[in-house]
């Protein structure tokens, strides 16, 4: 499930790409398919990092890359272990909503990005996320907790304040929104509800099979109910 539109990032051979809060490596896997890139995934979850390693090892086994390299490291977004201006692209997907000091996180992700290069930040969209909060008091405490809900303008202001310029945005994963509403309705940590499990199997089938009909539905509905807000910036020179 790829949230970022890599095709608009102008990724060149030899680029160093950081995904902070990489989880099990979905975006790093996509980045690794570009020619001779170095793809770095960073996260606080040791379990997710292990899954990411296995995913990229599988890519290597299949030869699903173009001569690049990859690595994973445990890191805190508010204190990144990288030098200034280290990366050509930085991705930060579904992380900022977890961070109490989001201004510190914004400063750090821009610190490690080269001037004139691109940052992509994704967060849960305001109104689908608000429904989750209204349906379940437990939701925003699950999975390390959500401490805020972003609207687009405050998020753009937060990043631009640290020295970047906004240039594009879109929404993604509309067909995933009802799944989270359903989970919140029955209990976000429950794994035994038939309706939730049925919808989860549908989403897994969609991700693996990528049928044209669900792609069309997702694109059609994204402007209205896309679960994620995806915002693109360029670091000021």
PDB file of C-alpha atoms in Angstrom:
ATOM      1  CA  UNK A   1       0.000   0.000   0.000  1.00  0.00           C
ATOM      2  CA  UNK A   2       1.964   2.989  -1.290  1.00  0.00           C
ATOM      3  CA  UNK A   3       0.799   6.436  -0.191  1.00  0.00           C
ATOM      4  CA  UNK A   4       3.516   8.596  -1.763  1.00  0.00           C
ATOM      5  CA  UNK A   5       3.583   9.401  -5.488  1.00  0.00           C
ATOM      6  CA  UNK A   6       7.213   8.616  -6.203  1.00  0.00           C
ATOM      7  CA  UNK A   7       6.831   9.520  -9.875  1.00  0.00           C
ATOM      8  CA  UNK A   8       6.593  13.251  -9.061  1.00  0.00           C
ATOM      9  CA  UNK A   9       9.735  13.317  -6.875  1.00  0.00           C
ATOM     10  CA  UNK A  10      12.262  13.326  -9.743  1.00  0.00           C
ATOM     11  CA  UNK A  11      14.400  10.606  -8.148  1.00  0.00           C
ATOM     12  CA  UNK A  12      17.801  10.382  -9.817  1.00  0.00           C
ATOM     13  CA  UNK A  13      20.426   7.581  -9.799  1.00  0.00           C
ATOM     14  CA  UNK A  14      22.546   7.736  -6.659  1.00  0.00           C
ATOM     15  CA  UNK A  15      19.933   9.489  -4.517  1.00  0.00           C
ATOM     16  CA  UNK A  16      19.927   8.808  -0.765  1.00  0.00           C
ATOM     17  CA  UNK A  17      16.338   8.352   0.458  1.00  0.00           C
ATOM     18  CA  UNK A  18      15.302   8.291   4.120  1.00  0.00           C
ATOM     19  CA  UNK A  19      11.963   6.977   5.359  1.00  0.00           C
ATOM     20  CA  UNK A  20      11.608   8.001   8.998  1.00  0.00           C
ATOM     21  CA  UNK A  21       8.986   5.908  10.758  1.00  0.00           C
ATOM     22  CA  UNK A  22       9.337   3.325   8.010  1.00  0.00           C
ATOM     23  CA  UNK A  23       7.361   0.579   9.751  1.00  0.00           C
ATOM     24  CA  UNK A  24       7.810  -2.759   7.963  1.00  0.00           C
ATOM     25  CA  UNK A  25       9.300  -1.048   4.904  1.00  0.00           C
ATOM     26  CA  UNK A  26       6.531  -0.482   2.370  1.00  0.00           C
ATOM     27  CA  UNK A  27       7.867   2.863   1.097  1.00  0.00           C
ATOM     28  CA  UNK A  28      11.511   1.825   1.341  1.00  0.00           C
ATOM     29  CA  UNK A  29      10.672  -1.147  -0.886  1.00  0.00           C
ATOM     30  CA  UNK A  30       9.179   1.214  -3.467  1.00  0.00           C
ATOM     31  CA  UNK A  31      12.149   3.590  -3.250  1.00  0.00           C
ATOM     32  CA  UNK A  32      14.581   0.698  -3.657  1.00  0.00           C
ATOM     33  CA  UNK A  33      13.207   0.031  -7.137  1.00  0.00           C
ATOM     34  CA  UNK A  34      14.793   3.244  -8.437  1.00  0.00           C
ATOM     35  CA  UNK A  35      18.183   3.108 -10.132  1.00  0.00           C
ATOM     36  CA  UNK A  36      21.229   2.966  -7.814  1.00  0.00           C
ATOM     37  CA  UNK A  37      19.529   4.625  -4.845  1.00  0.00           C
ATOM     38  CA  UNK A  38      20.478   4.148  -1.216  1.00  0.00           C
ATOM     39  CA  UNK A  39      17.257   3.521   0.709  1.00  0.00           C
ATOM     40  CA  UNK A  40      17.396   3.966   4.484  1.00  0.00           C
ATOM     41  CA  UNK A  41      14.521   3.002   6.770  1.00  0.00           C
ATOM     42  CA  UNK A  42      14.409   4.275  10.358  1.00  0.00           C
ATOM     43  CA  UNK A  43      11.912   3.410  13.079  1.00  0.00           C
ATOM     44  CA  UNK A  44      11.627   2.920  16.842  1.00  0.00           C
ATOM     45  CA  UNK A  45       9.994  -0.505  16.513  1.00  0.00           C
ATOM     46  CA  UNK A  46      12.500  -3.361  16.456  1.00  0.00           C
ATOM     47  CA  UNK A  47       9.793  -5.739  15.236  1.00  0.00           C
ATOM     48  CA  UNK A  48       8.914  -3.487  12.290  1.00  0.00           C
ATOM     49  CA  UNK A  49      12.585  -3.092  11.397  1.00  0.00           C
ATOM     50  CA  UNK A  50      13.013  -6.875  11.350  1.00  0.00           C
ATOM     51  CA  UNK A  51      10.053  -7.148   8.970  1.00  0.00           C
ATOM     52  CA  UNK A  52      11.589  -4.441   6.806  1.00  0.00           C
ATOM     53  CA  UNK A  53      14.883  -6.314   6.586  1.00  0.00           C
ATOM     54  CA  UNK A  54      13.072  -9.488   5.507  1.00  0.00           C
ATOM     55  CA  UNK A  55      11.089  -7.531   2.909  1.00  0.00           C
ATOM     56  CA  UNK A  56      14.205  -5.997   1.341  1.00  0.00           C
ATOM     57  CA  UNK A  57      16.067  -9.293   1.483  1.00  0.00           C
ATOM     58  CA  UNK A  58      13.196 -10.781  -0.493  1.00  0.00           C
ATOM     59  CA  UNK A  59      13.528  -7.956  -3.045  1.00  0.00           C
ATOM     60  CA  UNK A  60      17.215  -8.803  -3.380  1.00  0.00           C
ATOM     61  CA  UNK A  61      16.375 -12.479  -3.804  1.00  0.00           C
ATOM     62  CA  UNK A  62      13.961 -11.642  -6.622  1.00  0.00           C
ATOM     63  CA  UNK A  63      16.324  -9.106  -8.177  1.00  0.00           C
ATOM     64  CA  UNK A  64      13.616  -6.457  -7.779  1.00  0.00           C
ATOM     65  CA  UNK A  65      15.999  -3.508  -7.697  1.00  0.00           C
ATOM     66  CA  UNK A  66      18.292  -1.542  -9.991  1.00  0.00           C
ATOM     67  CA  UNK A  67      21.697  -1.797  -8.402  1.00  0.00           C
ATOM     68  CA  UNK A  68      21.063   0.215  -5.263  1.00  0.00           C
ATOM     69  CA  UNK A  69      21.544  -0.548  -1.585  1.00  0.00           C
ATOM     70  CA  UNK A  70      19.457  -0.438   1.581  1.00  0.00           C
ATOM     71  CA  UNK A  71      19.771  -0.352   5.366  1.00  0.00           C
ATOM     72  CA  UNK A  72      17.593  -0.050   8.445  1.00  0.00           C
ATOM     73  CA  UNK A  73      18.314   1.637  11.764  1.00  0.00           C
ATOM     74  CA  UNK A  74      16.512   2.345  15.009  1.00  0.00           C
ATOM     75  CA  UNK A  75      16.034   6.101  15.375  1.00  0.00           C
ATOM     76  CA  UNK A  76      13.904   8.759  17.071  1.00  0.00           C
ATOM     77  CA  UNK A  77      12.426  11.388  14.735  1.00  0.00           C
ATOM     78  CA  UNK A  78      13.142  14.111  17.314  1.00  0.00           C
ATOM     79  CA  UNK A  79      16.861  13.228  17.448  1.00  0.00           C
ATOM     80  CA  UNK A  80      17.960  11.703  14.149  1.00  0.00           C
ATOM     81  CA  UNK A  81      21.445  10.111  14.018  1.00  0.00           C
ATOM     82  CA  UNK A  82      22.319  11.653  10.637  1.00  0.00           C
ATOM     83  CA  UNK A  83      24.418  14.618   9.604  1.00  0.00           C
ATOM     84  CA  UNK A  84      22.940  17.827   8.236  1.00  0.00           C
ATOM     85  CA  UNK A  85      21.972  17.735   4.542  1.00  0.00           C
ATOM     86  CA  UNK A  86      22.445  13.947   4.291  1.00  0.00           C
ATOM     87  CA  UNK A  87      19.506  12.925   2.100  1.00  0.00           C
ATOM     88  CA  UNK A  88      18.090  13.765  -1.319  1.00  0.00           C
ATOM     89  CA  UNK A  89      14.532  12.733  -0.387  1.00  0.00           C
ATOM     90  CA  UNK A  90      12.941  12.339   3.052  1.00  0.00           C
ATOM     91  CA  UNK A  91       9.650  10.525   3.624  1.00  0.00           C
ATOM     92  CA  UNK A  92       7.665  10.772   6.849  1.00  0.00           C
ATOM     93  CA  UNK A  93       4.495   8.712   6.547  1.00  0.00           C
ATOM     94  CA  UNK A  94       1.877   8.509   9.317  1.00  0.00           C
ATOM     95  CA  UNK A  95       4.314   9.572  12.046  1.00  0.00           C
ATOM     96  CA  UNK A  96       3.727  13.216  12.980  1.00  0.00           C
ATOM     97  CA  UNK A  97       0.333  12.518  14.550  1.00  0.00           C
ATOM     98  CA  UNK A  98       2.146  10.413  17.185  1.00  0.00           C
ATOM     99  CA  UNK A  99       4.727  13.052  18.198  1.00  0.00           C
ATOM    100  CA  UNK A 100       3.967  15.475  21.063  1.00  0.00           C
ATOM    101  CA  UNK A 101       6.801  17.819  20.006  1.00  0.00           C
ATOM    102  CA  UNK A 102       5.967  17.905  16.301  1.00  0.00           C
ATOM    103  CA  UNK A 103       7.885  21.167  15.828  1.00  0.00           C
ATOM    104  CA  UNK A 104      11.087  19.402  16.925  1.00  0.00           C
ATOM    105  CA  UNK A 105      10.320  16.511  14.559  1.00  0.00           C
ATOM    106  CA  UNK A 106       9.727  18.916  11.663  1.00  0.00           C
ATOM    107  CA  UNK A 107      13.029  20.665  12.363  1.00  0.00           C
ATOM    108  CA  UNK A 108      14.902  17.336  12.414  1.00  0.00           C
ATOM    109  CA  UNK A 109      13.491  15.912   9.175  1.00  0.00           C
ATOM    110  CA  UNK A 110      14.370  19.132   7.386  1.00  0.00           C
ATOM    111  CA  UNK A 111      17.822  19.293   8.989  1.00  0.00           C
ATOM    112  CA  UNK A 112      18.875  16.004   7.379  1.00  0.00           C
ATOM    113  CA  UNK A 113      17.405  16.913   3.960  1.00  0.00           C
ATOM    114  CA  UNK A 114      19.561  18.649   1.354  1.00  0.00           C
ATOM    115  CA  UNK A 115      18.516  22.189   0.374  1.00  0.00           C
ATOM    116  CA  UNK A 116      16.425  22.260  -2.791  1.00  0.00           C
ATOM    117  CA  UNK A 117      15.293  18.652  -2.296  1.00  0.00           C
ATOM    118  CA  UNK A 118      11.935  17.095  -1.485  1.00  0.00           C
ATOM    119  CA  UNK A 119      10.194  16.106   1.724  1.00  0.00           C
ATOM    120  CA  UNK A 120       6.909  14.158   1.778  1.00  0.00           C
ATOM    121  CA  UNK A 121       4.764  14.113   4.930  1.00  0.00           C
ATOM    122  CA  UNK A 122       1.601  12.038   5.241  1.00  0.00           C
ATOM    123  CA  UNK A 123      -0.874  12.142   8.125  1.00  0.00           C
ATOM    124  CA  UNK A 124      -4.419  10.902   8.687  1.00  0.00           C
ATOM    125  CA  UNK A 125      -6.899  13.254   7.039  1.00  0.00           C
ATOM    126  CA  UNK A 126      -8.915  15.384   9.453  1.00  0.00           C
ATOM    127  CA  UNK A 127     -12.519  14.291   9.014  1.00  0.00           C
ATOM    128  CA  UNK A 128     -12.039  10.503   8.539  1.00  0.00           C
ATOM    129  CA  UNK A 129      -9.718  10.584  11.557  1.00  0.00           C
ATOM    130  CA  UNK A 130     -12.211  12.646  13.562  1.00  0.00           C
ATOM    131  CA  UNK A 131     -14.856   9.969  12.982  1.00  0.00           C
ATOM    132  CA  UNK A 132     -12.473   7.385  14.411  1.00  0.00           C
ATOM    133  CA  UNK A 133     -11.964   9.531  17.518  1.00  0.00           C
ATOM    134  CA  UNK A 134     -15.727   9.986  17.931  1.00  0.00           C
ATOM    135  CA  UNK A 135     -16.436   6.278  17.539  1.00  0.00           C
ATOM    136  CA  UNK A 136     -13.806   5.073  19.984  1.00  0.00           C
ATOM    137  CA  UNK A 137     -12.049   6.533  23.023  1.00  0.00           C
ATOM    138  CA  UNK A 138      -9.606   3.650  22.734  1.00  0.00           C
ATOM    139  CA  UNK A 139      -8.580   4.394  19.129  1.00  0.00           C
ATOM    140  CA  UNK A 140      -6.193   7.277  19.717  1.00  0.00           C
ATOM    141  CA  UNK A 141      -4.447   5.368  22.519  1.00  0.00           C
ATOM    142  CA  UNK A 142      -3.883   2.253  20.398  1.00  0.00           C
ATOM    143  CA  UNK A 143      -0.773   1.650  18.263  1.00  0.00           C
ATOM    144  CA  UNK A 144       1.429   4.103  20.226  1.00  0.00           C
ATOM    145  CA  UNK A 145      -1.365   6.682  20.281  1.00  0.00           C
ATOM    146  CA  UNK A 146      -2.464   9.654  18.199  1.00  0.00           C
ATOM    147  CA  UNK A 147      -1.932  12.938  20.025  1.00  0.00           C
ATOM    148  CA  UNK A 148      -3.530  15.257  17.437  1.00  0.00           C
ATOM    149  CA  UNK A 149      -5.524  15.479  14.214  1.00  0.00           C
ATOM    150  CA  UNK A 150      -4.063  17.685  11.492  1.00  0.00           C
ATOM    151  CA  UNK A 151      -5.779  19.944   9.037  1.00  0.00           C
ATOM    152  CA  UNK A 152      -3.822  20.791   5.914  1.00  0.00           C
ATOM    153  CA  UNK A 153      -3.096  24.476   6.591  1.00  0.00           C
ATOM    154  CA  UNK A 154      -1.626  23.990  10.098  1.00  0.00           C
ATOM    155  CA  UNK A 155       0.513  21.094   8.845  1.00  0.00           C
ATOM    156  CA  UNK A 156       1.842  23.174   5.938  1.00  0.00           C
ATOM    157  CA  UNK A 157       2.525  26.084   8.301  1.00  0.00           C
ATOM    158  CA  UNK A 158       4.378  23.770  10.707  1.00  0.00           C
ATOM    159  CA  UNK A 159       6.741  22.477   8.005  1.00  0.00           C
ATOM    160  CA  UNK A 160       7.213  25.795   6.212  1.00  0.00           C
ATOM    161  CA  UNK A 161       8.156  27.465   9.509  1.00  0.00           C
ATOM    162  CA  UNK A 162      11.198  25.179   9.658  1.00  0.00           C
ATOM    163  CA  UNK A 163      12.428  26.248   6.210  1.00  0.00           C
ATOM    164  CA  UNK A 164      10.528  24.563   3.391  1.00  0.00           C
ATOM    165  CA  UNK A 165       8.073  25.463   0.647  1.00  0.00           C
ATOM    166  CA  UNK A 166       4.835  23.586   0.011  1.00  0.00           C
ATOM    167  CA  UNK A 167       4.220  22.580  -3.627  1.00  0.00           C
ATOM    168  CA  UNK A 168       1.659  19.771  -3.842  1.00  0.00           C
ATOM    169  CA  UNK A 169      -0.884  17.678  -1.924  1.00  0.00           C
ATOM    170  CA  UNK A 170      -3.397  14.898  -2.484  1.00  0.00           C
ATOM    171  CA  UNK A 171      -5.423  12.326  -0.559  1.00  0.00           C
ATOM    172  CA  UNK A 172      -5.035   8.554  -0.576  1.00  0.00           C
ATOM    173  CA  UNK A 173      -6.623   5.255   0.516  1.00  0.00           C
ATOM    174  CA  UNK A 174     -10.319   6.124   0.456  1.00  0.00           C
ATOM    175  CA  UNK A 175     -11.383   2.477   0.526  1.00  0.00           C
ATOM    176  CA  UNK A 176      -9.391   2.026   3.751  1.00  0.00           C
ATOM    177  CA  UNK A 177     -11.397   4.644   5.672  1.00  0.00           C
ATOM    178  CA  UNK A 178     -14.490   2.430   6.268  1.00  0.00           C
ATOM    179  CA  UNK A 179     -12.216  -0.328   7.594  1.00  0.00           C
ATOM    180  CA  UNK A 180     -10.956   1.960  10.368  1.00  0.00           C
ATOM    181  CA  UNK A 181     -14.453   3.221  11.144  1.00  0.00           C
ATOM    182  CA  UNK A 182     -15.601  -0.365  11.468  1.00  0.00           C
ATOM    183  CA  UNK A 183     -12.648  -1.224  13.712  1.00  0.00           C
ATOM    184  CA  UNK A 184     -13.411   1.733  15.942  1.00  0.00           C
ATOM    185  CA  UNK A 185     -17.079   0.783  16.112  1.00  0.00           C
ATOM    186  CA  UNK A 186     -16.362  -2.759  17.375  1.00  0.00           C
ATOM    187  CA  UNK A 187     -13.143  -1.927  19.279  1.00  0.00           C
ATOM    188  CA  UNK A 188      -9.830  -0.964  17.613  1.00  0.00           C
ATOM    189  CA  UNK A 189      -7.789  -3.746  19.215  1.00  0.00           C
ATOM    190  CA  UNK A 190     -10.267  -6.565  18.575  1.00  0.00           C
ATOM    191  CA  UNK A 191      -9.114  -9.248  16.145  1.00  0.00           C
ATOM    192  CA  UNK A 192     -12.103 -11.601  16.354  1.00  0.00           C
ATOM    193  CA  UNK A 193     -14.926  -9.647  14.714  1.00  0.00           C
ATOM    194  CA  UNK A 194     -16.130 -11.243  11.479  1.00  0.00           C
ATOM    195  CA  UNK A 195     -16.947  -7.968   9.686  1.00  0.00           C
ATOM    196  CA  UNK A 196     -13.546  -6.420  10.449  1.00  0.00           C
ATOM    197  CA  UNK A 197     -11.735  -9.556   9.355  1.00  0.00           C
ATOM    198  CA  UNK A 198     -13.788  -9.779   6.171  1.00  0.00           C
ATOM    199  CA  UNK A 199     -12.985  -6.173   5.249  1.00  0.00           C
ATOM    200  CA  UNK A 200      -9.314  -6.780   6.079  1.00  0.00           C
ATOM    201  CA  UNK A 201      -9.231  -9.749   3.689  1.00  0.00           C
ATOM    202  CA  UNK A 202     -10.787  -7.541   1.008  1.00  0.00           C
ATOM    203  CA  UNK A 203      -8.065  -4.901   1.499  1.00  0.00           C
ATOM    204  CA  UNK A 204      -5.316  -7.545   1.429  1.00  0.00           C
ATOM    205  CA  UNK A 205      -6.765  -8.947  -1.788  1.00  0.00           C
ATOM    206  CA  UNK A 206      -6.881  -5.442  -3.259  1.00  0.00           C
ATOM    207  CA  UNK A 207      -3.236  -4.724  -2.348  1.00  0.00           C
ATOM    208  CA  UNK A 208      -2.011  -8.012  -3.804  1.00  0.00           C
ATOM    209  CA  UNK A 209      -4.238  -8.181  -6.888  1.00  0.00           C
ATOM    210  CA  UNK A 210      -4.592  -4.454  -7.678  1.00  0.00           C
ATOM    211  CA  UNK A 211      -7.764  -4.862  -9.753  1.00  0.00           C
ATOM    212  CA  UNK A 212      -8.705  -1.968 -11.997  1.00  0.00           C
ATOM    213  CA  UNK A 213     -12.153  -1.543 -10.449  1.00  0.00           C
ATOM    214  CA  UNK A 214     -10.852  -0.834  -6.925  1.00  0.00           C
ATOM    215  CA  UNK A 215      -8.104   1.429  -8.298  1.00  0.00           C
ATOM    216  CA  UNK A 216     -10.798   3.409 -10.083  1.00  0.00           C
ATOM    217  CA  UNK A 217     -12.990   3.537  -6.971  1.00  0.00           C
ATOM    218  CA  UNK A 218     -10.063   4.672  -4.835  1.00  0.00           C
ATOM    219  CA  UNK A 219      -9.105   7.488  -7.232  1.00  0.00           C
ATOM    220  CA  UNK A 220     -12.738   8.564  -7.547  1.00  0.00           C
ATOM    221  CA  UNK A 221     -13.338   8.678  -3.798  1.00  0.00           C
ATOM    222  CA  UNK A 222      -9.955  10.001  -2.619  1.00  0.00           C
ATOM    223  CA  UNK A 223     -10.870  13.695  -2.930  1.00  0.00           C
ATOM    224  CA  UNK A 224     -13.939  13.072  -0.769  1.00  0.00           C
ATOM    225  CA  UNK A 225     -12.912  10.438   1.795  1.00  0.00           C
ATOM    226  CA  UNK A 226      -9.228   9.620   1.308  1.00  0.00           C
ATOM    227  CA  UNK A 227      -7.902   8.357   4.653  1.00  0.00           C
ATOM    228  CA  UNK A 228      -4.466  10.002   4.287  1.00  0.00           C
ATOM    229  CA  UNK A 229      -3.378  13.556   3.521  1.00  0.00           C
ATOM    230  CA  UNK A 230      -0.111  13.589   1.543  1.00  0.00           C
ATOM    231  CA  UNK A 231       1.824  16.868   1.411  1.00  0.00           C
ATOM    232  CA  UNK A 232       4.972  17.670  -0.606  1.00  0.00           C
ATOM    233  CA  UNK A 233       7.617  20.274   0.243  1.00  0.00           C
ATOM    234  CA  UNK A 234      10.992  21.463  -1.026  1.00  0.00           C
ATOM    235  CA  UNK A 235      13.624  22.513   1.505  1.00  0.00           C
ATOM    236  CA  UNK A 236      14.587  26.144   1.067  1.00  0.00           C
ATOM    237  CA  UNK A 237      18.080  26.864  -0.281  1.00  0.00           C
TER     238      UNK A 237
END
